[in-house]
Short mmCIF file of C-alpha atoms and ligand atoms in Angstrom, two decimals:
data_model
loop_
_atom_site.label_atom_id
_atom_site.label_comp_id
_atom_site.label_asym_id
_atom_site.label_seq_id
_atom_site.Cartn_x
_atom_site.Cartn_y
_atom_site.Cartn_z
CA MET L 1450 -116.63 1.95 -119.07
CA ARG L 1451 -118.82 0.03 -121.42
CA ASN L 1452 -121.64 2.39 -120.49
CA LEU L 1453 -119.67 5.36 -121.66
CA PHE L 1454 -119.22 3.74 -125.05
CA THR L 1455 -122.85 2.87 -125.26
CA PHE L 1456 -123.57 6.47 -124.46
CA LEU L 1457 -121.17 7.78 -127.07
CA ILE L 1458 -122.54 5.44 -129.65
CA ALA L 1459 -126.04 6.54 -128.75
CA VAL L 1460 -125.01 10.17 -129.11
CA ALA L 1461 -123.42 9.41 -132.41
CA ALA L 1462 -126.47 7.54 -133.55
CA LEU L 1463 -128.58 10.67 -133.09
CA ALA L 1464 -126.76 12.05 -136.07
CA LEU L 1465 -127.81 9.03 -138.05
CA GLY L 1466 -127.84 9.60 -141.73
CA GLY L 1467 -125.76 12.76 -141.48
CA CYS L 1468 -123.03 13.55 -143.95
CA ALA L 1469 -119.69 15.19 -143.42
CA VAL L 1470 -116.98 16.32 -145.77
CA ASN L 1471 -114.13 13.83 -145.92
CA PRO L 1472 -110.81 15.60 -145.24
CA VAL L 1473 -109.01 13.54 -147.89
CA SER L 1474 -111.49 13.28 -150.73
CA GLY L 1475 -113.28 16.59 -150.09
CA LYS L 1476 -116.50 14.70 -150.84
CA GLN L 1477 -119.48 14.08 -148.64
CA ASP L 1478 -119.15 10.91 -146.59
CA PHE L 1479 -121.98 8.96 -145.13
CA VAL L 1480 -120.86 9.11 -141.54
CA MET L 1481 -122.88 9.32 -138.39
CA MET L 1482 -120.47 11.38 -136.43
CA SER L 1483 -119.40 15.00 -136.24
CA GLU L 1484 -115.76 15.87 -135.71
CA GLN L 1485 -116.43 16.75 -132.06
CA GLN L 1486 -118.10 13.40 -131.53
CA GLU L 1487 -115.21 11.68 -133.24
CA ILE L 1488 -112.68 13.40 -130.97
CA ALA L 1489 -114.75 12.62 -127.85
CA LEU L 1490 -114.92 8.97 -128.89
CA GLY L 1491 -111.16 8.91 -129.50
CA ARG L 1492 -110.47 10.49 -126.13
CA ALA L 1493 -112.66 7.98 -124.28
CA SER L 1494 -111.13 5.06 -126.18
CA ASP L 1495 -107.64 6.35 -125.42
CA VAL L 1496 -108.42 5.94 -121.71
CA GLU L 1497 -109.30 2.30 -122.39
CA VAL L 1498 -106.16 1.70 -124.44
CA ARG L 1499 -104.06 3.07 -121.59
CA LYS L 1500 -105.74 0.68 -119.17
CA GLN L 1501 -105.19 -2.25 -121.44
CA TYR L 1502 -101.60 -1.46 -122.38
CA LYS L 1503 -98.87 0.28 -120.48
CA VAL L 1504 -97.17 3.30 -121.94
CA TYR L 1505 -93.48 2.53 -122.52
CA ALA L 1506 -91.53 4.24 -119.74
CA ASN L 1507 -88.89 6.03 -121.79
CA PRO L 1508 -89.62 9.77 -122.09
CA ALA L 1509 -86.77 10.37 -124.55
CA LEU L 1510 -88.09 7.73 -126.95
CA GLN L 1511 -91.68 8.93 -126.48
CA SER L 1512 -90.69 12.46 -127.40
CA TYR L 1513 -88.69 11.26 -130.43
CA VAL L 1514 -91.64 9.25 -131.76
CA SER L 1515 -93.98 12.14 -131.04
CA ARG L 1516 -91.69 14.62 -132.83
CA VAL L 1517 -91.56 12.46 -135.96
CA GLY L 1518 -95.31 11.77 -135.80
CA GLN L 1519 -96.19 15.46 -135.42
CA LYS L 1520 -93.97 16.34 -138.39
CA VAL L 1521 -95.81 13.80 -140.55
CA ALA L 1522 -99.24 14.89 -139.26
CA THR L 1523 -98.43 18.52 -140.08
CA HIS L 1524 -98.16 17.46 -143.73
CA SER L 1525 -101.42 15.50 -143.68
CA HIS L 1526 -104.87 16.37 -145.04
CA ARG L 1527 -106.16 17.07 -141.59
CA THR L 1528 -104.17 19.57 -139.60
CA ASN L 1529 -106.99 21.08 -137.55
CA ILE L 1530 -107.11 18.24 -135.02
CA ARG L 1531 -104.60 17.47 -132.29
CA TYR L 1532 -102.60 14.27 -132.82
CA THR L 1533 -100.97 12.23 -130.08
CA PHE L 1534 -98.35 9.52 -130.69
CA THR L 1535 -97.73 7.01 -127.93
CA VAL L 1536 -95.27 4.13 -127.63
CA LEU L 1537 -96.92 1.17 -125.89
CA ASP L 1538 -94.98 -1.26 -123.72
CA SER L 1539 -95.98 -4.35 -125.67
CA PRO L 1540 -93.92 -6.97 -127.48
CA GLU L 1541 -96.72 -7.31 -130.06
CA ILE L 1542 -95.82 -6.08 -133.51
CA ASN L 1543 -98.50 -3.50 -133.99
CA ALA L 1544 -99.56 0.07 -134.52
CA PHE L 1545 -103.06 1.47 -134.58
CA ALA L 1546 -105.05 4.65 -134.61
CA LEU L 1547 -108.25 5.72 -132.91
CA PRO L 1548 -110.67 8.21 -134.41
CA GLY L 1549 -109.78 11.79 -133.55
CA GLY L 1550 -106.00 11.51 -133.95
CA TYR L 1551 -104.80 9.05 -131.29
CA VAL L 1552 -101.95 7.00 -132.75
CA TYR L 1553 -100.12 4.15 -130.99
CA ILE L 1554 -97.00 2.21 -131.91
CA THR L 1555 -95.66 -0.71 -129.90
CA ARG L 1556 -92.05 -1.15 -128.80
CA GLY L 1557 -92.51 -4.56 -130.44
CA ILE L 1558 -92.68 -3.13 -133.95
CA LEU L 1559 -89.98 -0.51 -133.29
CA ALA L 1560 -87.49 -3.34 -132.71
CA TYR L 1561 -87.98 -4.53 -136.29
CA LEU L 1562 -87.65 -1.12 -137.97
CA ASN L 1563 -84.31 0.18 -139.15
CA SER L 1564 -84.68 3.89 -139.80
CA GLU L 1565 -86.59 7.01 -138.88
CA ALA L 1566 -88.14 6.95 -142.36
CA GLU L 1567 -89.61 3.50 -141.67
CA MET L 1568 -91.00 4.64 -138.34
CA ALA L 1569 -92.45 7.70 -140.08
CA ALA L 1570 -94.03 5.32 -142.61
CA VAL L 1571 -95.81 3.37 -139.84
CA LEU L 1572 -97.00 6.62 -138.23
CA GLY L 1573 -97.95 8.08 -141.63
CA HIS L 1574 -100.03 5.02 -142.44
CA GLU L 1575 -101.90 5.43 -139.14
CA VAL L 1576 -102.34 9.17 -139.70
CA GLY L 1577 -103.81 8.14 -143.06
CA HIS L 1578 -106.47 6.07 -141.28
CA VAL L 1579 -107.30 9.16 -139.19
CA THR L 1580 -107.38 11.66 -142.05
CA ALA L 1581 -109.47 9.40 -144.28
CA ARG L 1582 -111.72 8.77 -141.27
CA HIS L 1583 -111.58 5.01 -141.76
CA GLY L 1584 -112.38 4.45 -138.09
CA VAL L 1585 -115.37 6.74 -138.25
CA ARG L 1586 -116.57 5.32 -141.54
CA GLN L 1587 -116.27 1.81 -140.21
CA GLN L 1588 -117.77 2.91 -136.93
CA SER L 1589 -120.75 4.25 -138.84
CA ALA L 1590 -121.12 1.01 -140.73
CA ALA L 1591 -120.82 -0.81 -137.40
CA GLN L 1592 -123.46 1.39 -135.81
CA ALA L 1593 -125.74 0.80 -138.70
CA ALA L 1594 -125.35 -2.88 -137.95
CA ASN L 1595 -125.60 -2.08 -134.24
CA ILE L 1596 -122.08 -3.23 -133.32
CA GLY L 1597 -119.40 -1.45 -131.41
CA ILE L 1598 -116.25 0.47 -132.01
CA SER L 1599 -113.38 -0.35 -134.28
CA ILE L 1600 -109.72 0.30 -133.99
CA ALA L 1601 -107.48 0.84 -136.95
CA SER L 1602 -104.93 -1.86 -136.61
CA ILE L 1603 -102.11 -1.78 -139.08
CA LEU L 1604 -101.42 -5.44 -138.64
CA VAL L 1605 -103.45 -8.17 -137.18
CA PRO L 1606 -107.06 -7.52 -138.07
CA GLU L 1607 -108.49 -10.03 -135.68
CA LEU L 1608 -105.67 -9.06 -133.28
CA ASN L 1609 -105.42 -12.67 -132.29
CA THR L 1610 -103.47 -11.80 -129.21
CA GLN L 1611 -104.87 -11.72 -125.72
CA ALA L 1612 -104.55 -7.98 -125.39
CA GLY L 1613 -106.49 -7.70 -128.62
CA HIS L 1614 -109.24 -9.90 -127.35
CA ASP L 1615 -109.42 -8.02 -124.07
CA LEU L 1616 -109.50 -4.72 -125.87
CA SER L 1617 -112.09 -5.96 -128.28
CA ASN L 1618 -114.27 -7.18 -125.42
CA LEU L 1619 -113.77 -3.97 -123.59
CA LEU L 1620 -114.67 -1.84 -126.53
CA GLY L 1621 -118.00 -3.46 -127.05
CA GLY L 1622 -117.26 -6.93 -128.27
CA ALA L 1623 -116.86 -5.97 -131.86
CA LEU L 1624 -114.67 -5.24 -134.71
CA LEU L 1625 -110.98 -5.31 -134.60
CA SER L 1626 -111.38 -6.67 -138.03
CA GLY L 1627 -109.14 -4.17 -139.76
CA TYR L 1628 -110.05 -2.21 -142.78
CA GLY L 1629 -109.66 -4.55 -145.64
CA ARG L 1630 -107.51 -4.17 -148.70
CA GLU L 1631 -108.97 -0.90 -150.03
CA HIS L 1632 -108.64 1.13 -146.84
CA GLU L 1633 -105.20 -0.29 -146.14
CA LEU L 1634 -104.04 0.67 -149.60
CA GLU L 1635 -105.54 4.11 -149.15
CA SER L 1636 -103.59 4.52 -145.91
CA ASP L 1637 -100.42 3.33 -147.61
CA ARG L 1638 -101.03 5.88 -150.39
CA LEU L 1639 -101.72 8.72 -147.93
CA GLY L 1640 -98.83 7.71 -145.69
CA ALA L 1641 -96.47 7.71 -148.68
CA GLN L 1642 -97.67 11.23 -149.61
CA TYR L 1643 -97.13 12.50 -146.09
CA LEU L 1644 -93.66 10.93 -146.05
CA ALA L 1645 -92.71 12.67 -149.27
CA ARG L 1646 -94.06 16.02 -148.04
CA THR L 1647 -92.08 15.57 -144.81
CA ALA L 1648 -88.93 14.89 -146.88
CA TYR L 1649 -88.74 11.16 -146.18
CA ASP L 1650 -88.47 8.61 -148.96
CA PRO L 1651 -92.00 7.29 -149.65
CA GLN L 1652 -90.44 3.91 -150.56
CA ALA L 1653 -90.00 3.43 -146.78
CA MET L 1654 -93.70 2.49 -146.84
CA ILE L 1655 -92.89 -0.52 -149.02
CA ARG L 1656 -90.01 -1.51 -146.75
CA VAL L 1657 -92.39 -1.48 -143.77
CA VAL L 1658 -94.84 -3.72 -145.59
CA GLY L 1659 -91.81 -5.96 -146.25
CA VAL L 1660 -91.07 -6.05 -142.51
CA LEU L 1661 -94.64 -7.24 -141.90
CA LYS L 1662 -94.48 -9.75 -144.72
CA ASN L 1663 -91.30 -11.23 -143.24
CA GLN L 1664 -93.01 -11.50 -139.86
CA GLU L 1665 -95.77 -13.42 -141.56
CA LEU L 1666 -93.30 -15.80 -143.24
CA PHE L 1667 -91.42 -16.29 -139.98
CA ASP L 1668 -94.64 -16.92 -138.08
CA ALA L 1669 -95.62 -19.55 -140.64
CA GLU L 1670 -92.28 -21.27 -139.90
CA ILE L 1671 -92.88 -21.16 -136.12
CA ALA L 1672 -96.53 -22.19 -136.48
CA LYS L 1673 -95.35 -25.33 -138.25
CA GLN L 1674 -92.99 -26.12 -135.34
CA GLU L 1675 -95.80 -25.54 -132.86
CA GLY L 1676 -98.50 -27.29 -134.84
CA ARG L 1677 -100.80 -24.26 -134.93
CA GLU L 1678 -102.38 -22.03 -137.56
CA PRO L 1679 -100.13 -19.21 -138.76
CA ARG L 1680 -101.06 -15.65 -137.88
CA ARG L 1681 -102.46 -13.41 -140.61
CA TYR L 1682 -101.14 -9.92 -140.75
CA HIS L 1683 -103.42 -7.43 -142.35
CA GLY L 1684 -101.89 -4.85 -144.53
CA THR L 1685 -99.87 -7.69 -145.98
CA PHE L 1686 -101.27 -9.83 -148.70
CA ALA L 1687 -100.54 -12.93 -150.68
CA THR L 1688 -97.73 -11.45 -152.72
CA HIS L 1689 -94.47 -10.07 -151.46
CA PRO L 1690 -94.48 -6.23 -151.48
CA ASP L 1691 -91.80 -6.27 -154.20
CA ASN L 1692 -94.32 -7.97 -156.51
CA ASP L 1693 -97.42 -6.18 -155.26
CA THR L 1694 -98.29 -3.96 -158.21
CA ARG L 1695 -101.11 -2.06 -156.51
CA LEU L 1696 -98.96 -1.26 -153.49
CA GLN L 1697 -96.11 -0.17 -155.78
CA GLN L 1698 -98.58 1.96 -157.68
CA VAL L 1699 -100.15 3.78 -154.71
CA VAL L 1700 -96.75 4.46 -153.13
CA GLY L 1701 -95.33 5.43 -156.55
CA GLU L 1702 -97.94 8.20 -156.79
CA ALA L 1703 -95.98 10.07 -154.12
CA SER L 1704 -92.78 10.07 -156.17
CA GLY L 1705 -93.70 13.40 -157.77
CA LEU L 1706 -93.53 14.98 -154.31
CA THR L 1707 -90.15 13.50 -153.40
CA VAL L 1708 -87.30 15.83 -152.48
CA ALA L 1709 -83.77 15.36 -153.81
CA ASN L 1710 -82.15 14.06 -150.64
CA PRO L 1711 -84.81 12.50 -148.46
CA THR L 1712 -84.05 11.89 -144.77
CA GLU L 1713 -83.30 8.25 -143.95
CA GLY L 1714 -82.46 8.92 -140.31
CA LYS L 1715 -80.86 5.51 -139.83
CA SER L 1716 -78.22 6.41 -137.27
CA GLU L 1717 -80.58 8.71 -135.33
CA PHE L 1718 -83.20 5.93 -135.16
CA MET L 1719 -80.60 3.37 -134.07
CA LYS L 1720 -79.34 5.71 -131.37
CA GLN L 1721 -82.87 6.40 -130.10
CA THR L 1722 -83.85 2.73 -129.97
CA GLU L 1723 -80.64 1.34 -128.48
CA GLY L 1724 -81.54 -0.20 -125.12
CA LEU L 1725 -85.16 -0.80 -126.22
CA VAL L 1726 -86.77 -3.72 -124.38
CA PHE L 1727 -87.18 -6.75 -126.62
CA GLY L 1728 -89.75 -9.49 -125.93
CA ASP L 1729 -91.26 -9.92 -122.48
CA SER L 1730 -91.17 -7.01 -120.09
CA VAL L 1731 -90.20 -7.66 -116.48
CA GLU L 1732 -93.82 -7.06 -115.39
CA GLU L 1733 -95.01 -9.96 -117.54
CA GLY L 1734 -92.33 -12.26 -116.22
CA ILE L 1735 -89.29 -13.26 -118.22
CA VAL L 1736 -88.18 -16.54 -119.74
CA ARG L 1737 -84.51 -17.56 -119.77
CA ASP L 1738 -83.75 -20.94 -121.27
CA ASN L 1739 -86.38 -23.20 -119.71
CA ARG L 1740 -86.92 -21.05 -116.65
CA PHE L 1741 -89.74 -18.58 -116.00
CA LEU L 1742 -89.13 -15.81 -113.46
CA HIS L 1743 -91.72 -13.33 -112.23
CA LYS L 1744 -90.50 -10.46 -110.11
CA ASP L 1745 -93.85 -9.18 -108.78
CA LEU L 1746 -95.21 -12.63 -108.00
CA GLY L 1747 -91.81 -13.45 -106.54
CA ILE L 1748 -91.59 -16.92 -108.03
CA ALA L 1749 -89.71 -19.01 -110.56
CA LEU L 1750 -90.61 -22.24 -112.31
CA THR L 1751 -88.36 -24.52 -114.33
CA PHE L 1752 -89.99 -26.21 -117.31
CA PRO L 1753 -88.64 -29.41 -118.89
CA PRO L 1754 -85.64 -28.83 -121.19
CA GLY L 1755 -86.64 -28.41 -124.84
CA TRP L 1756 -90.22 -27.41 -124.08
CA ASN L 1757 -91.45 -24.27 -125.76
CA ILE L 1758 -92.48 -21.62 -123.23
CA LYS L 1759 -95.19 -19.13 -124.21
CA ASN L 1760 -95.61 -16.12 -122.01
CA SER L 1761 -98.04 -13.23 -122.31
CA THR L 1762 -99.72 -10.76 -119.98
CA THR L 1763 -102.56 -13.16 -119.39
CA GLN L 1764 -101.15 -16.65 -119.65
CA LEU L 1765 -98.09 -18.80 -119.29
CA PHE L 1766 -97.71 -22.29 -120.63
CA ALA L 1767 -95.09 -24.64 -122.05
CA LEU L 1768 -95.58 -27.07 -124.92
CA SER L 1769 -93.75 -30.35 -125.29
CA PRO L 1770 -91.45 -30.63 -128.34
CA GLN L 1771 -93.94 -33.06 -129.93
CA VAL L 1772 -96.77 -30.58 -129.18
CA ASP L 1773 -98.72 -33.36 -127.47
CA ALA L 1774 -98.51 -32.13 -123.87
CA ALA L 1775 -98.66 -28.81 -122.06
CA ILE L 1776 -97.93 -27.40 -118.62
CA GLN L 1777 -99.71 -24.23 -117.58
CA LEU L 1778 -99.36 -21.87 -114.64
CA LYS L 1779 -102.54 -20.38 -113.16
CA ILE L 1780 -103.22 -18.43 -110.01
CA ASP L 1781 -106.16 -18.46 -107.63
CA ASP L 1782 -106.16 -15.28 -105.52
CA LYS L 1783 -108.63 -16.54 -102.97
CA PRO L 1784 -107.98 -20.16 -102.06
CA SER L 1785 -109.75 -21.60 -99.02
CA GLY L 1786 -109.20 -24.64 -96.83
CA ASN L 1787 -105.96 -26.56 -96.52
CA VAL L 1788 -104.03 -27.40 -99.65
CA THR L 1789 -105.10 -31.07 -99.73
CA GLU L 1790 -108.81 -30.27 -99.42
CA TYR L 1791 -108.41 -27.50 -101.90
CA THR L 1792 -106.74 -29.74 -104.50
CA ARG L 1793 -109.42 -32.39 -104.02
CA ARG L 1794 -112.11 -29.79 -104.56
CA VAL L 1795 -110.48 -28.80 -107.85
CA LEU L 1796 -109.89 -32.33 -109.16
CA GLY L 1797 -112.85 -34.26 -107.73
CA LYS L 1798 -113.01 -37.15 -105.32
CA ASP L 1799 -111.41 -39.74 -107.63
CA ALA L 1800 -108.06 -37.95 -107.76
CA ASP L 1801 -104.92 -39.37 -106.16
CA ILE L 1802 -103.53 -36.70 -103.91
CA GLU L 1803 -100.09 -36.51 -102.41
CA THR L 1804 -99.32 -33.78 -99.88
CA LEU L 1805 -95.81 -32.38 -99.76
CA GLU L 1806 -93.68 -29.37 -98.95
CA ILE L 1807 -91.88 -27.38 -101.62
CA GLU L 1808 -89.33 -24.99 -100.12
CA LYS L 1809 -91.27 -25.35 -96.84
CA LEU L 1810 -94.51 -24.23 -98.55
CA HIS L 1811 -97.71 -26.26 -98.29
CA ALA L 1812 -98.25 -28.06 -101.55
CA ALA L 1813 -100.12 -30.96 -103.08
CA ILE L 1814 -99.94 -32.93 -106.30
CA GLY L 1815 -103.14 -34.45 -107.58
CA THR L 1816 -103.43 -36.90 -110.46
CA THR L 1817 -106.40 -38.01 -112.51
CA GLY L 1818 -106.60 -39.80 -115.84
CA LYS L 1819 -106.82 -36.37 -117.52
CA ALA L 1820 -104.43 -34.09 -115.67
CA VAL L 1821 -101.62 -33.67 -113.21
CA LEU L 1822 -102.20 -30.71 -110.91
CA GLY L 1823 -99.69 -29.22 -108.53
CA VAL L 1824 -100.96 -26.64 -106.04
CA VAL L 1825 -98.56 -24.51 -104.02
CA TYR L 1826 -99.77 -22.09 -101.35
CA PHE L 1827 -97.64 -18.97 -101.34
CA ASP L 1828 -98.30 -15.34 -100.52
CA ARG L 1829 -101.99 -16.04 -99.84
CA LYS L 1830 -102.43 -17.38 -103.35
CA ALA L 1831 -102.79 -20.87 -104.73
CA PHE L 1832 -100.41 -21.43 -107.63
CA HIS L 1833 -101.70 -24.11 -109.97
CA ILE L 1834 -99.25 -25.95 -112.18
CA VAL L 1835 -101.40 -27.97 -114.54
CA GLY L 1836 -100.20 -30.70 -116.86
CA ASN L 1837 -102.39 -31.93 -119.71
CA ALA L 1838 -101.78 -34.18 -122.69
CA LYS L 1839 -103.50 -35.15 -125.91
CA THR L 1840 -103.92 -38.78 -124.84
CA PRO L 1841 -103.95 -40.61 -121.48
CA ALA L 1842 -100.88 -42.56 -122.63
CA THR L 1843 -98.93 -39.35 -123.23
CA LEU L 1844 -100.02 -37.99 -119.87
CA GLU L 1845 -98.77 -41.20 -118.25
CA ALA L 1846 -95.45 -40.88 -120.09
CA GLN L 1847 -95.08 -37.21 -119.07
CA ARG L 1848 -96.32 -37.54 -115.49
CA ASN L 1849 -92.90 -37.54 -113.84
CA THR L 1850 -91.69 -34.69 -116.03
CA MET L 1851 -94.75 -32.67 -114.99
CA LYS L 1852 -94.19 -33.48 -111.33
CA GLU L 1853 -90.60 -32.29 -111.64
CA THR L 1854 -91.85 -28.96 -112.99
CA ILE L 1855 -94.24 -28.69 -110.04
CA ARG L 1856 -91.41 -29.42 -107.60
CA SER L 1857 -89.22 -26.77 -109.28
CA PHE L 1858 -91.49 -24.04 -107.84
CA HIS L 1859 -89.13 -21.54 -106.28
CA VAL L 1860 -89.57 -18.39 -104.19
CA LEU L 1861 -87.21 -15.72 -105.47
CA THR L 1862 -84.72 -14.14 -103.09
CA ASP L 1863 -84.23 -10.36 -103.12
CA ASP L 1864 -80.95 -10.80 -105.00
CA GLU L 1865 -82.63 -12.99 -107.59
CA LYS L 1866 -85.39 -10.40 -108.02
CA LYS L 1867 -82.83 -7.66 -108.51
CA ALA L 1868 -81.05 -9.70 -111.16
CA ILE L 1869 -84.16 -9.96 -113.34
CA LYS L 1870 -83.60 -7.76 -116.37
CA PRO L 1871 -85.43 -7.68 -119.68
CA LEU L 1872 -83.66 -8.36 -122.97
CA THR L 1873 -82.66 -5.19 -124.76
CA ILE L 1874 -81.33 -4.06 -128.13
CA LYS L 1875 -77.64 -3.35 -128.34
CA LEU L 1876 -75.66 -2.02 -131.32
CA ILE L 1877 -72.43 -3.58 -132.53
CA THR L 1878 -70.22 -3.14 -135.58
CA ALA L 1879 -69.94 -6.33 -137.63
CA GLN L 1880 -66.42 -7.73 -137.84
CA LYS L 1881 -65.11 -9.31 -141.01
CA GLY L 1882 -66.62 -12.77 -141.47
CA GLU L 1883 -69.44 -12.14 -138.97
CA SER L 1884 -72.54 -14.27 -139.57
CA TYR L 1885 -76.01 -14.53 -138.06
CA ALA L 1886 -75.33 -18.17 -137.22
CA LYS L 1887 -72.32 -17.14 -135.10
CA LEU L 1888 -74.23 -14.28 -133.46
CA ALA L 1889 -77.11 -16.68 -132.73
CA GLN L 1890 -74.78 -18.97 -130.77
CA ARG L 1891 -74.05 -16.14 -128.33
CA SER L 1892 -77.66 -14.94 -128.22
CA PRO L 1893 -80.16 -15.45 -125.37
CA LEU L 1894 -83.01 -15.72 -127.92
CA GLY L 1895 -83.18 -19.51 -127.99
CA LYS L 1896 -83.59 -21.83 -130.92
CA ASN L 1897 -84.94 -19.23 -133.38
CA ALA L 1898 -82.23 -16.69 -132.56
CA GLU L 1899 -80.80 -16.67 -136.08
CA SER L 1900 -84.19 -15.78 -137.59
CA TYR L 1901 -84.86 -13.10 -134.97
CA LEU L 1902 -81.48 -11.49 -135.57
CA ARG L 1903 -82.05 -11.43 -139.32
CA LEU L 1904 -85.57 -10.02 -138.83
CA ILE L 1905 -84.52 -7.13 -136.57
CA ASN L 1906 -81.75 -6.23 -139.02
CA ALA L 1907 -84.04 -6.48 -142.09
CA GLN L 1908 -81.97 -9.32 -143.56
CA TYR L 1909 -84.52 -12.13 -143.28
CA PRO L 1910 -84.50 -14.89 -144.50
CA GLN L 1911 -81.03 -15.30 -146.03
CA GLY L 1912 -78.97 -12.11 -145.54
CA GLU L 1913 -75.59 -11.91 -143.82
CA PRO L 1914 -73.95 -8.87 -142.19
CA ALA L 1915 -71.49 -6.84 -144.25
CA THR L 1916 -68.17 -5.93 -142.68
CA ARG L 1917 -68.55 -2.81 -140.51
CA GLN L 1918 -72.35 -2.88 -140.80
CA ILE L 1919 -74.03 -1.53 -137.65
CA LEU L 1920 -76.01 -4.48 -136.31
CA LYS L 1921 -78.70 -4.78 -133.69
CA ILE L 1922 -78.24 -7.70 -131.33
CA ILE L 1923 -80.23 -8.68 -128.26
CA GLU L 1924 -78.63 -8.96 -124.86
ZN1 LIG Z 3109 -103.83 0.01 -141.50
#
């Protein structure tokens, strides 16, 4: 597909130096692309997005999101193009727009929103990127510098997630770098206007930025636990939205358009998103306590208690509590030779290799000074369970723990496969004296459950439920 993009970019480049009227400003823009070219580029990129992500399989929710999105788009500066709004089956907290009117919102971000107005704010912000032609303007700048396409990401400019990297590679190795402060503010301003014209409260835009800011604060907390760099969310900046005067100002501009009783749509939104999948989808494999289960691969693996399991579409690994050792699962689709030879080929001739059976499967455990590698042959694949550590001494200390994880390799029975269900959002009414600490004790979300519950209910970092408040919990 890369060729198609090259082609499109080449086509677009023929119009080099052309100007077009910007739908928002009414002024001439230096862009290299006509509207038809923009739509063709959007359509081709949409195909790529749909390969990279799955569309969330819930027609009722898709049509709800689309209905709200279309309403907002109808009140935008650019009503002559056809908009599409698609919910993606991804736990990432994200939304983005492609040139030509293709808007995407993840189920991941929907879980953290609390009203239809907030969802409309996310969609309105993305429609703002489309109407102001940020993608096209950036695309033109990129072409001028001979780099590829850009996607308007509301959140993580570098999209430092695997899907982001894949997408970025796919789309020509270039910019997912977001739009920078000015374009983001412009989209917030436009989104707020469209909200007001659609009879939603434009202040919902500020609440959404608050949701993102809280994610950033929470991620900083987790990053500290995991000893990594915190994630940067674009569209959020150093200050909290409550103190962000420019954000307050651009959203405040829409107040003149506000209707007397704007729609909040809280209960409708809650109803529509009840049952929404939270976290890993079954296709990616699920994590329960220290166990990883993958339905399609048909396997389970039990990691050491207290280790932190990280699962995404493309990788699975667990980190020791001290963040000085890791165990990773990898798969080789085309192993050859017997398992002992195979393991020796991977590790080199100096490795100590022990051959064994795990649940009657051919397996081997190889050890070197740098790694412990378990290989299990199952279903014509070689499953690698790889243990590494920061120092040889740590590896030595963790060797038996790693071997235990290797020996925990388990082939799922049909009943076990059937029992694999994703976590979902459920609504409850808070009883008197309910607290997030108490709810966290009954939650399957693990050690950060209290923070997650506060985040999904917009009461992070310190809030507590009020009596009879409708609460989202995860089951
Ligand atoms: Zn944005």
